[in-house]
Short mmCIF file of C-alpha atoms and ligand atoms in Angstrom, two decimals:
data_model
loop_
_atom_site.label_atom_id
_atom_site.label_comp_id
_atom_site.label_asym_id
_atom_site.label_seq_id
_atom_site.Cartn_x
_atom_site.Cartn_y
_atom_site.Cartn_z
CA MET A 20 -1.17 -22.22 -8.55
CA TYR A 21 1.34 -19.51 -10.31
CA ASP A 22 3.77 -20.49 -12.92
CA ILE A 23 5.97 -19.88 -10.73
CA GLU A 24 10.04 -21.71 -12.41
CA ALA A 25 11.64 -22.14 -8.80
CA LEU A 26 11.68 -19.57 -5.89
CA TYR A 27 14.45 -19.04 -3.38
CA GLU A 28 13.48 -17.64 -0.26
CA ALA A 29 15.85 -14.93 1.62
CA THR A 30 16.59 -15.08 5.48
CA SER A 31 18.85 -12.17 4.69
CA GLU A 32 20.46 -8.93 2.70
CA ALA A 33 23.10 -10.63 2.75
CA GLU A 34 21.46 -13.75 1.48
CA ALA A 35 19.18 -12.33 -0.63
CA ILE A 36 22.29 -10.50 -3.19
CA ARG A 37 24.06 -13.52 -2.89
CA LEU A 38 20.53 -15.51 -4.23
CA MET A 39 20.42 -12.67 -6.82
CA GLN A 40 24.52 -12.79 -8.76
CA GLN A 41 23.13 -17.47 -7.92
CA TYR A 42 20.22 -16.96 -10.66
CA PRO A 43 20.87 -13.24 -12.91
CA THR A 44 17.19 -13.76 -14.39
CA ALA A 45 15.66 -14.09 -11.14
CA LYS A 46 13.17 -11.34 -9.99
CA LEU A 47 13.16 -9.80 -6.19
CA ILE A 48 9.84 -10.15 -4.91
CA ALA A 49 8.70 -8.68 -1.35
CA GLY A 50 5.02 -8.21 -0.56
CA GLY A 51 3.80 -9.12 -4.18
CA SER A 52 1.29 -6.88 -5.17
CA ASP A 53 2.97 -6.20 -8.36
CA ILE A 54 5.09 -9.87 -9.34
CA LEU A 55 1.86 -12.43 -8.55
CA ILE A 56 -0.46 -10.34 -10.41
CA GLN A 57 2.68 -10.01 -13.50
CA ILE A 58 2.77 -13.37 -12.89
CA ARG A 59 -0.97 -14.36 -13.59
CA GLU A 60 -1.44 -12.30 -16.06
CA GLY A 61 1.05 -14.12 -18.20
CA LYS A 62 3.53 -10.80 -18.32
CA LEU A 63 6.21 -12.67 -16.34
CA ALA A 64 4.70 -16.87 -16.91
CA GLY A 65 7.56 -19.13 -15.45
CA CYS A 66 9.88 -17.25 -13.81
CA THR A 67 12.47 -17.47 -10.75
CA LEU A 68 11.24 -15.10 -7.70
CA ILE A 69 13.62 -14.58 -5.16
CA SER A 70 11.56 -13.72 -1.85
CA ILE A 71 12.00 -10.99 0.26
CA GLN A 72 9.25 -11.45 2.04
CA LYS A 73 10.60 -12.41 4.74
CA LEU A 74 13.63 -10.16 5.94
CA ASP A 75 12.12 -8.33 9.32
CA SER A 76 15.39 -6.32 9.50
CA LEU A 77 13.99 -4.82 6.72
CA ARG A 78 11.04 -3.16 7.71
CA GLY A 79 10.07 -0.76 9.34
CA VAL A 80 10.75 3.23 10.71
CA SER A 81 13.39 5.42 12.32
CA MET A 82 15.71 7.70 12.73
CA ASP A 83 19.43 7.94 11.76
CA GLU A 84 20.78 9.91 14.42
CA ASP A 85 21.33 12.83 12.47
CA GLY A 86 17.64 13.02 12.30
CA THR A 87 17.31 11.94 8.86
CA LEU A 88 14.35 9.15 9.01
CA ARG A 89 14.94 6.05 7.49
CA ILE A 90 12.01 3.91 6.43
CA LYS A 91 12.76 0.67 5.46
CA PRO A 92 11.17 -0.68 1.98
CA LEU A 93 9.56 -3.99 2.78
CA THR A 94 7.20 -1.05 4.99
CA SER A 95 3.75 -1.80 4.55
CA PHE A 96 1.96 0.77 3.48
CA SER A 97 -0.67 0.13 6.61
CA HIS A 98 2.78 0.33 8.28
CA ILE A 99 3.31 3.20 7.22
CA THR A 100 0.51 5.43 8.00
CA LYS A 101 0.19 3.59 11.01
CA ASP A 102 3.69 4.65 12.10
CA PRO A 103 4.42 6.81 14.72
CA LEU A 104 7.57 9.00 12.76
CA ILE A 105 5.98 8.72 9.23
CA LYS A 106 2.66 10.70 12.13
CA LYS A 107 5.63 13.55 13.53
CA HIS A 108 7.90 14.22 10.85
CA PHE A 109 5.69 13.24 7.33
CA ARG A 110 2.64 12.66 7.40
CA VAL A 111 1.92 14.58 4.85
CA LEU A 112 3.69 10.19 3.25
CA GLY A 113 0.91 8.33 5.12
CA GLU A 114 -1.44 9.88 4.54
CA ALA A 115 -0.48 9.46 0.62
CA VAL A 116 -0.44 5.84 1.28
CA ASP A 117 -3.88 5.81 2.46
CA THR A 118 -5.20 6.26 -0.68
CA ALA A 119 -3.69 2.83 -2.42
CA GLY A 120 -5.90 -0.01 -3.73
CA GLY A 121 -8.42 -1.21 -0.64
CA PRO A 122 -7.54 -2.08 3.11
CA GLN A 123 -6.43 -6.00 2.25
CA ILE A 124 -3.82 -4.57 -0.47
CA ARG A 125 -2.99 -1.07 1.60
CA ASN A 126 -1.19 -4.59 4.56
CA ILE A 127 0.02 -6.03 1.33
CA ALA A 128 1.97 -3.47 -0.55
CA THR A 129 5.79 -2.46 0.64
CA ILE A 130 7.13 1.05 -0.66
CA GLY A 131 10.16 -0.45 -1.81
CA GLY A 132 7.60 -2.59 -4.68
CA ASN A 133 6.43 0.97 -4.98
CA ILE A 134 8.88 3.16 -6.19
CA CYS A 135 11.65 -0.21 -7.50
CA ASN A 136 8.31 -0.26 -9.47
CA GLY A 137 8.81 2.40 -11.65
CA VAL A 138 5.24 2.89 -11.65
CA THR A 139 3.96 6.70 -12.34
CA SER A 140 1.16 5.88 -10.99
CA SER A 141 2.36 5.03 -7.67
CA ASP A 142 0.85 6.78 -4.95
CA SER A 143 4.08 7.35 -3.05
CA GLY A 144 6.44 8.29 -5.51
CA SER A 145 4.69 12.39 -6.01
CA THR A 146 5.58 12.85 -2.18
CA LEU A 147 8.52 11.69 -1.65
CA VAL A 148 10.19 13.27 -4.67
CA ALA A 149 8.59 16.42 -3.34
CA TYR A 150 10.72 15.61 -0.25
CA ASP A 151 13.76 15.19 -2.16
CA ALA A 152 13.96 11.38 -0.84
CA ILE A 153 17.08 9.69 -0.96
CA THR A 154 17.36 5.89 -1.98
CA GLU A 155 19.65 3.25 -0.02
CA LEU A 156 20.95 0.84 -2.62
CA THR A 157 22.87 -1.77 -1.48
CA SER A 158 24.92 -4.63 -4.29
CA PRO A 159 28.49 -6.94 -3.37
CA ASP A 160 30.29 -4.19 -4.51
CA GLY A 161 28.48 -1.82 -1.08
CA VAL A 162 26.05 0.46 -0.47
CA ARG A 163 25.60 3.99 -2.08
CA ARG A 164 22.34 6.48 -2.62
CA LEU A 165 21.46 7.67 -4.92
CA PRO A 166 18.34 10.76 -4.99
CA ILE A 167 15.25 9.90 -6.24
CA GLN A 168 14.73 10.91 -9.19
CA GLU A 169 17.92 10.17 -10.56
CA PHE A 170 16.12 6.54 -9.51
CA TYR A 171 13.55 6.67 -11.53
CA THR A 172 15.70 6.92 -15.84
CA GLY A 173 12.01 5.92 -17.82
CA PRO A 174 8.62 4.15 -17.03
CA GLY A 175 8.53 1.12 -15.66
CA LYS A 176 12.86 1.24 -15.07
CA VAL A 177 14.74 2.25 -12.09
CA ALA A 178 18.51 2.45 -11.73
CA LEU A 179 18.19 -0.68 -10.13
CA LYS A 180 21.88 -2.68 -11.10
CA PRO A 181 21.94 -6.07 -11.04
CA TYR A 182 22.18 -7.99 -7.44
CA GLU A 183 21.05 -5.17 -5.85
CA LEU A 184 19.37 -4.00 -3.05
CA LEU A 185 16.68 -0.88 -2.56
CA THR A 186 17.69 -0.68 1.97
CA ALA A 187 16.36 2.43 2.27
CA ILE A 188 14.49 5.02 1.63
CA LEU A 189 15.72 8.44 4.00
CA ILE A 190 14.44 12.07 4.70
CA LYS A 191 17.04 14.83 5.47
CA LYS A 192 15.76 16.38 8.73
CA GLU A 193 16.80 19.81 6.28
CA SER A 194 13.83 18.13 4.49
CA TYR A 195 11.22 17.42 6.18
CA GLU A 196 11.98 20.03 9.26
CA ASN A 197 9.00 22.25 9.66
CA CYS A 198 7.59 21.34 6.43
CA GLU A 199 3.41 20.76 5.59
CA GLY A 200 2.27 18.70 2.87
CA HIS A 201 -0.78 17.52 1.62
CA TYR A 202 -0.81 15.03 -1.70
CA ILE A 203 -3.81 14.76 -3.55
CA LYS A 204 -5.62 12.15 -5.41
CA TYR A 205 -7.41 12.42 -8.39
CA ALA A 206 -9.61 8.56 -9.34
CA MET A 207 -12.63 6.98 -11.15
CA ARG A 208 -13.50 5.85 -7.67
CA GLU A 209 -12.78 6.70 -4.60
CA ALA A 210 -10.83 3.59 -4.04
CA MET A 211 -8.74 0.38 -5.56
CA ASP A 212 -8.05 2.86 -8.36
CA ILE A 213 -4.91 3.56 -9.81
CA ALA A 214 -4.73 7.72 -9.63
CA THR A 215 -5.23 9.50 -13.09
CA LEU A 216 -2.84 12.34 -11.62
CA GLY A 217 -1.84 12.20 -8.18
CA CYS A 218 0.04 16.28 -6.64
CA SER A 219 2.04 16.25 -3.49
CA VAL A 220 3.30 19.82 -2.10
CA ASN A 221 4.48 21.11 0.69
CA VAL A 222 5.15 24.01 2.30
CA ARG A 223 7.73 25.67 4.76
CA LEU A 224 6.52 29.15 5.59
CA SER A 225 8.45 32.42 7.25
CA ASP A 226 8.25 32.10 11.26
CA ASP A 227 5.63 35.09 10.72
CA LYS A 228 3.62 33.19 8.82
CA THR A 229 3.15 35.13 5.09
CA ILE A 230 5.78 34.13 3.11
CA VAL A 231 6.02 31.23 1.03
CA GLU A 232 10.24 30.02 2.02
CA ARG A 233 10.04 27.02 -0.22
CA MET A 234 7.34 25.23 -1.87
CA ARG A 235 7.51 22.18 -3.13
CA VAL A 236 5.96 20.01 -6.06
CA GLY A 237 5.57 16.71 -6.85
CA PHE A 238 2.93 14.05 -9.65
CA ALA A 239 2.65 11.09 -10.28
CA VAL A 240 0.85 10.62 -13.92
CA ALA A 241 1.88 13.78 -15.57
CA ALA A 242 4.87 12.81 -16.83
CA PRO A 243 6.67 9.09 -17.17
CA VAL A 244 8.24 8.86 -14.18
CA PRO A 245 6.83 10.66 -10.69
CA ILE A 246 8.38 13.94 -11.50
CA ARG A 247 8.92 17.69 -9.04
CA ALA A 248 7.85 21.34 -11.22
CA LYS A 249 11.31 23.42 -10.21
CA SER A 250 9.59 26.55 -12.54
CA ALA A 251 6.44 26.07 -9.84
CA GLU A 252 8.26 26.39 -6.57
CA ALA A 253 11.21 28.44 -8.57
CA ALA A 254 7.07 31.36 -7.85
CA ALA A 255 6.47 30.46 -5.19
CA LYS A 256 9.75 31.26 -3.52
CA GLY A 257 10.17 33.60 -0.87
CA MET A 258 6.54 34.58 -2.66
CA PRO A 259 3.78 36.44 -0.07
CA VAL A 260 0.84 33.30 1.02
CA SER A 261 -1.84 34.93 -0.73
CA CYS A 262 -3.78 33.41 -3.16
CA LYS A 263 -2.23 35.46 -6.24
CA THR A 264 1.49 33.44 -5.55
CA ILE A 265 -0.69 29.83 -5.80
CA ASN A 266 -2.40 30.72 -8.93
CA ALA A 267 1.53 31.85 -9.87
CA ALA A 268 2.45 28.52 -8.49
CA ALA A 269 -0.57 26.96 -11.20
CA LYS A 270 -0.21 28.34 -13.82
CA ALA A 271 3.78 26.85 -13.93
CA ALA A 272 3.14 24.54 -12.51
CA LEU A 273 2.09 23.29 -16.49
CA LEU A 274 6.14 24.67 -17.87
CA ASP A 275 7.37 20.88 -16.86
CA VAL A 276 4.55 18.02 -17.09
CA SER A 277 4.25 16.65 -20.41
CA PRO A 278 0.87 13.55 -19.67
CA ARG A 279 -0.16 11.31 -22.42
CA THR A 280 -3.12 10.40 -23.42
CA SER A 281 -4.60 7.97 -22.09
CA TRP A 282 -7.59 5.28 -21.48
CA ARG A 283 -7.86 6.56 -18.14
CA ALA A 284 -8.10 10.28 -19.10
CA SER A 285 -6.91 12.78 -22.16
CA LYS A 286 -3.28 14.91 -21.80
CA GLU A 287 -6.21 17.84 -22.32
CA LEU A 288 -7.27 16.78 -18.64
CA ARG A 289 -4.42 16.24 -17.11
CA LEU A 290 -3.40 19.58 -17.56
CA GLN A 291 -6.72 20.84 -16.25
CA LEU A 292 -6.14 18.04 -13.31
CA VAL A 293 -2.35 19.80 -12.67
CA GLU A 294 -2.97 23.75 -12.59
CA GLU A 295 -6.15 22.99 -10.35
CA LEU A 296 -5.12 19.84 -8.06
CA THR A 297 -1.59 22.14 -7.57
CA LYS A 298 -3.75 25.09 -6.41
CA ARG A 299 -5.93 22.95 -4.02
CA ALA A 300 -3.00 20.29 -2.56
CA PHE A 301 -1.26 23.67 -2.20
CA GLU A 302 -3.55 26.38 -0.12
CA GLN A 303 -4.26 22.80 1.64
CA ALA A 304 -0.20 22.25 2.54
CA ILE A 305 0.12 26.54 3.16
CA ILE A 306 -3.58 26.42 5.31
CA LEU A 307 -1.43 22.93 7.95
CA ALA A 308 1.28 25.28 8.19
CA GLY A 309 -0.60 27.03 10.42
CA GLY A 310 -0.78 30.64 7.56
CA GLU A 311 -4.12 32.34 6.29
CA LEU A 312 -5.40 32.71 3.02
CA MET B 13 8.02 -29.37 -7.82
CA GLN B 14 9.94 -27.95 -5.13
CA LYS B 15 8.30 -27.79 -2.03
CA GLN B 16 8.59 -26.38 1.79
CA LEU B 17 7.33 -27.06 4.76
CA VAL B 18 5.57 -24.56 6.37
CA ARG B 19 4.49 -24.75 10.23
CA CYS B 20 1.57 -22.04 10.55
CA THR B 21 -1.11 -21.76 13.80
CA ILE B 22 -4.96 -21.76 11.67
CA ASN B 23 -7.86 -20.33 13.41
CA GLY B 24 -5.63 -21.59 17.39
CA LYS B 25 -4.57 -25.05 15.73
CA GLU B 26 -1.28 -25.65 14.50
CA THR B 27 -0.15 -27.60 12.22
CA GLU B 28 2.52 -28.19 9.26
CA THR B 29 2.61 -29.64 6.13
CA TYR B 30 4.41 -29.49 2.97
CA VAL B 31 3.22 -27.74 0.23
CA ASP B 32 4.07 -26.95 -3.39
CA VAL B 33 6.06 -23.20 -3.08
CA ARG B 34 3.87 -21.84 -6.62
CA ALA B 35 0.88 -21.46 -4.68
CA SER B 36 -1.44 -18.75 -2.96
CA LEU B 37 -2.08 -19.21 0.50
CA THR B 38 -5.60 -20.01 -0.71
CA ASP B 39 -4.34 -22.57 -2.46
CA MET B 40 -2.95 -23.61 0.34
CA LEU B 41 -5.58 -23.48 2.51
CA ARG B 42 -8.97 -24.18 -0.15
CA ASN B 43 -6.62 -27.21 -0.27
CA GLU B 44 -4.41 -28.80 2.15
CA TYR B 45 -6.73 -27.81 4.75
CA LYS B 46 -10.51 -27.93 3.07
CA LEU B 47 -10.86 -24.63 4.00
CA THR B 48 -13.33 -23.61 1.92
CA SER B 49 -14.76 -20.16 3.08
CA VAL B 50 -11.84 -18.57 1.25
CA LYS B 51 -13.12 -17.79 -1.81
CA LYS B 52 -11.34 -18.04 -5.39
CA GLY B 53 -13.20 -14.04 -7.11
CA CYS B 54 -10.61 -12.76 -8.71
CA GLU B 55 -7.52 -14.16 -7.78
CA VAL B 56 -5.44 -10.32 -7.99
CA GLY B 57 -5.90 -8.92 -5.54
CA GLU B 58 -9.34 -6.80 -7.09
CA CYS B 59 -12.82 -8.10 -4.45
CA GLY B 60 -11.99 -9.24 -1.32
CA ALA B 61 -13.75 -12.79 -1.52
CA CYS B 62 -9.90 -14.71 -0.50
CA THR B 63 -9.40 -12.61 2.44
CA VAL B 64 -8.01 -14.17 5.78
CA ILE B 65 -7.50 -12.22 8.96
CA ILE B 66 -3.32 -13.41 8.97
CA ASP B 67 -1.47 -11.62 12.46
CA GLY B 68 -4.30 -9.65 12.76
CA GLU B 69 -4.52 -8.25 9.66
CA CYS B 70 -6.87 -8.83 6.86
CA TYR B 71 -5.51 -9.56 2.92
CA ASN B 72 -5.92 -11.36 0.36
CA SER B 73 -4.58 -14.71 0.00
CA CYS B 74 -5.09 -14.50 -3.98
CA ILE B 75 -2.49 -12.60 -3.94
CA TYR B 76 0.62 -14.02 -0.93
CA LEU B 77 2.69 -17.25 -1.06
CA ALA B 78 1.28 -19.78 1.11
CA ILE B 79 5.15 -20.52 1.71
CA TRP B 80 5.05 -17.02 3.60
CA ALA B 81 2.31 -18.59 6.43
CA ASP B 82 5.23 -20.49 8.14
CA GLY B 83 5.11 -18.39 11.54
CA LYS B 84 2.83 -16.65 10.82
CA ASN B 85 -1.18 -16.81 13.25
CA ILE B 86 -4.32 -17.49 10.03
CA ARG B 87 -7.65 -16.93 10.77
CA THR B 88 -10.51 -17.81 8.69
CA LEU B 89 -13.52 -17.88 9.11
CA GLU B 90 -14.32 -21.41 9.92
CA SER B 91 -12.81 -19.60 13.01
CA LEU B 92 -15.76 -17.80 14.24
CA LEU B 93 -17.60 -21.80 13.89
CA GLY B 94 -19.09 -22.01 17.60
CA PRO B 95 -18.82 -25.60 19.53
CA ASN B 96 -22.41 -27.04 18.44
CA GLY B 97 -22.74 -25.32 15.63
CA GLU B 98 -23.98 -21.35 16.32
CA LEU B 99 -23.85 -18.57 14.43
CA SER B 100 -21.37 -15.51 15.46
CA ASP B 101 -22.44 -11.84 15.87
CA ILE B 102 -21.08 -10.36 13.41
CA GLN B 103 -22.48 -13.64 10.88
CA GLN B 104 -25.87 -13.33 12.57
CA ALA B 105 -26.40 -9.59 11.32
CA PHE B 106 -25.82 -10.24 7.93
CA ILE B 107 -28.14 -12.58 7.78
CA ASP B 108 -31.07 -10.80 9.91
CA GLU B 109 -29.76 -7.65 7.84
CA GLY B 110 -30.15 -8.92 4.02
CA ALA B 111 -27.01 -8.26 4.12
CA VAL B 112 -26.51 -11.96 1.95
CA GLN B 113 -27.49 -12.85 -1.31
CA CYS B 114 -25.66 -15.43 -3.60
CA GLY B 115 -23.02 -15.38 -0.44
CA PHE B 116 -19.92 -15.58 -2.47
CA CYS B 117 -18.43 -12.55 -0.81
CA THR B 118 -19.62 -13.18 2.38
CA PRO B 119 -17.27 -14.78 4.04
CA GLY B 120 -14.45 -11.69 3.20
CA PHE B 121 -16.64 -9.38 4.10
CA ILE B 122 -17.13 -10.59 7.34
CA MET B 123 -13.31 -11.08 7.96
CA THR B 124 -12.52 -7.43 7.08
CA ALA B 125 -15.30 -6.71 9.90
CA LEU B 126 -14.17 -8.74 12.26
CA GLU B 127 -10.60 -6.46 12.13
CA ILE B 128 -13.10 -3.62 12.30
CA LEU B 129 -14.77 -5.07 15.59
CA GLU B 130 -11.79 -5.91 17.28
CA SER B 131 -9.76 -2.42 16.39
CA GLY B 132 -11.98 -1.34 19.24
CA ARG B 133 -12.70 1.76 17.82
CA GLU B 134 -16.15 2.91 16.38
CA TYR B 135 -16.14 3.79 13.16
CA THR B 136 -18.56 7.25 10.33
CA ARG B 137 -19.72 5.42 7.68
CA GLU B 138 -17.76 6.72 5.27
CA GLU B 139 -14.71 5.80 7.20
CA LEU B 140 -16.87 1.66 7.00
CA ARG B 141 -17.53 2.63 3.96
CA LYS B 142 -13.38 2.74 3.34
CA GLN B 143 -12.33 0.21 4.96
CA LEU B 144 -14.34 -2.53 4.08
CA ALA B 145 -13.67 -0.81 0.11
CA GLY B 146 -11.72 -3.43 -0.97
CA HIS B 147 -14.26 -5.89 -0.78
CA LEU B 148 -17.33 -6.93 -4.11
CA CYS B 149 -20.05 -7.57 -3.86
CA ARG B 150 -22.45 -7.94 -7.03
CA CYS B 151 -26.31 -9.12 -5.23
CA THR B 152 -26.39 -7.04 -1.61
CA GLY B 153 -25.62 -2.86 -2.90
CA TYR B 154 -23.89 -3.33 0.07
CA GLU B 155 -26.10 -1.04 2.22
CA ASN B 156 -27.58 -3.83 3.66
CA ILE B 157 -24.02 -4.43 4.65
CA TYR B 158 -21.83 -1.26 6.12
CA LYS B 159 -26.16 -1.74 7.80
CA ALA B 160 -24.56 -5.58 9.16
CA VAL B 161 -21.74 -4.54 10.47
CA GLU B 162 -22.94 -0.92 12.64
CA LYS B 163 -25.25 -2.64 14.48
CA THR B 164 -22.88 -5.44 15.64
CA LEU B 165 -20.58 -2.47 16.34
CA LYS B 166 -23.25 -0.91 18.49
CA LYS B 167 -24.36 -3.90 19.87
CA ARG B 168 -20.84 -4.98 21.26
CA LYS B 169 -19.85 -2.15 22.35
CA ALA B 170 -23.36 -2.18 24.25
CA GLN B 171 -22.38 -5.24 25.67
CA SER B 172 -18.87 -4.71 26.85
CA ALA B 173 -20.81 -1.60 28.85
CA ASN B 174 -22.49 -4.05 30.72
CA LYS B 175 -20.40 -5.45 31.74
C1 FAD C 27 -5.66 -4.67 -6.61
C2 FAD C 27 -4.52 -3.10 -6.50
C3 FAD C 27 -4.64 -2.39 -6.63
C4 FAD C 27 -2.70 -1.23 -5.92
N1 FAD C 27 -3.65 -0.45 -6.36
C5 FAD C 27 -2.83 0.42 -5.99
C6 FAD C 27 -2.98 1.73 -5.45
O1 FAD C 27 -3.71 2.44 -4.99
N2 FAD C 27 -1.37 2.47 -5.99
C7 FAD C 27 0.11 2.27 -5.81
O2 FAD C 27 0.00 3.16 -6.58
N3 FAD C 27 -0.56 1.05 -6.85
C8 FAD C 27 -1.97 0.13 -6.47
N4 FAD C 27 -0.89 -1.10 -6.51
C9 FAD C 27 0.05 -1.86 -7.31
C10 FAD C 27 1.45 -2.84 -6.55
O3 FAD C 27 0.89 -2.79 -5.03
C11 FAD C 27 2.33 -0.85 -5.00
O4 FAD C 27 3.32 -0.75 -6.48
C12 FAD C 27 3.19 -2.03 -4.52
O5 FAD C 27 3.30 -1.11 -3.18
C13 FAD C 27 3.66 -3.27 -4.94
O6 FAD C 27 4.90 -3.35 -3.58
P1 FAD C 27 4.41 -5.41 -3.74
O7 FAD C 27 6.01 -5.25 -2.63
O8 FAD C 27 4.11 -5.61 -2.66
O9 FAD C 27 5.33 -5.40 -4.83
P2 FAD C 27 6.33 -6.72 -4.87
O10 FAD C 27 5.39 -7.25 -6.32
O11 FAD C 27 6.69 -7.31 -4.29
O12 FAD C 27 7.77 -5.33 -6.69
C14 FAD C 27 7.24 -5.03 -6.93
C15 FAD C 27 8.72 -4.08 -7.85
O13 FAD C 27 9.35 -4.17 -7.36
C16 FAD C 27 10.22 -4.63 -6.78
N5 FAD C 27 11.15 -4.24 -6.20
C17 FAD C 27 10.46 -5.07 -4.53
N6 FAD C 27 11.48 -4.80 -3.25
C18 FAD C 27 11.97 -4.39 -3.68
C19 FAD C 27 13.84 -4.24 -3.04
N7 FAD C 27 14.12 -3.74 -2.17
N8 FAD C 27 14.23 -4.16 -3.71
C20 FAD C 27 15.21 -4.26 -5.19
N9 FAD C 27 13.17 -4.43 -6.63
C21 FAD C 27 12.49 -4.03 -4.93
C22 FAD C 27 10.25 -5.91 -7.31
O14 FAD C 27 11.65 -6.52 -8.00
C23 FAD C 27 9.45 -5.92 -8.79
O15 FAD C 27 10.10 -5.39 -9.32
C24 FAD C 27 -2.27 -1.84 -6.74
C25 FAD C 27 -2.37 -2.59 -6.70
C26 FAD C 27 -2.88 -4.03 -6.44
C27 FAD C 27 -3.35 -5.72 -6.72
S1 FES C 28 -9.74 -13.65 -5.57
FE1 FES C 28 -8.03 -12.66 -4.04
S2 FES C 28 -9.13 -11.15 -3.72
FE2 FES C 28 -10.62 -11.52 -5.33
S1 FES C 29 -24.27 -11.79 -1.89
FE1 FES C 29 -23.79 -12.15 -4.10
S2 FES C 29 -21.94 -11.35 -4.36
FE2 FES C 29 -21.66 -10.81 -2.79
#
């Protein structure tokens, strides 16, 4: 038995929001793979829950008329990886979430929960940040959109207002078009482990594949929240496809990160990983985009 | 105590019962339905001892609320029992390959193995390791478990080729 005070099950988005208004101290639960663990640990013992697990309208991936990818928050990691639209347009996200936990966790964990927990080690966060994802937030006041970098406000903190529900993660066409990405998770174990550092790089090359038109890089566990490394991106933009460009970008990434020492790894190791993983992920992204090194 | 009606199919049988909203699916399967192959190990999603199949996908039933099972099709190890108590091919392979020692992890491993066997694909050893990575075994060292699954995969493939 879980130490739960009361549980209310929403049958629609509107009802979920109404329940949040009615029970302002209640916690939302989606897949439960964070919340239920925290109840077991005692951190959230005795809480009241509002379950959105059964809201199938918030599941799946679709495309808006303007080509924007719409990823609904309750989509599980395994369904993201299997989804045809993700495979075609945003393969790196499917690969990134496929590194999380183990197979059962990937059937349970939702992508919405993975960013709403505000955790820096999230296996989806660095890739979403690197693709300029936009969060769609719905409340009694209506729907607003917020870039994911502004959605993350601090360790374990996000910009959700009371009574606000994440209802979609959007990726604009210009963000994924002609773009290839690669994610590397560095962890102590190959499975069932949280990232020591995560690095997600994507590139768009010139038509002749010799110039890096755009390079974007996101990190997990390199700062209190998933972050972009703008100095690295500036160092790569417009430069020839070459090892020199890769090395320069990887060095520049060090200017943007602020990793800490934790029981998993020292700050020094993480800094080394920032540089090394940027190199490797950048190189792989170039190769995927058809570039030669 | 808040209770809620849960109607679901368990091992092919339609069932319904009122469950405590605080119950995990593990609690419900063990306490209401006496399906004790579903083990309580870590109860935090790390060990896989509580694995069941929900609508064709493996879940850790310890971190799944019982009320969410409403409308679902759930399978546990007990579903493999033959009419006269016979074992299924995958259970027999676990025995033959020495993949069972204390046996606590076995029901969970076999549920994931079932999802693998029913996917109809082929697996490299590397892929099998990844698919089975959500289970801990303190006794066998895993090698014999991979062998049992590989052997059954081969056997089923040969059987379907003969058909
Ligand atoms: C054994 C184990 C291994 C794990 N390994 C990894 C790993 O390798 N990598 C990784 O990134 N994570 C890992 N996790 C963490 C977890 O599985 C993920 O963070 C998951 O994505 C959380 O989603 P959920 O829906 O299950 O979470 P929940 O617990 O349901 O929700 C998480 C938080 O998000 C909020 N929330 C959820 N959905 C919404 C919404 N639509 N709108 C507003 N708020 C919402 C909830 O209120 C809660 O605060 C692991 C967890 C376990 C138990
Ligand atoms: S008991 Fe559920 S994963 Fe360990
Ligand atoms: S046989 Fe004992 S834990 Fe696996």
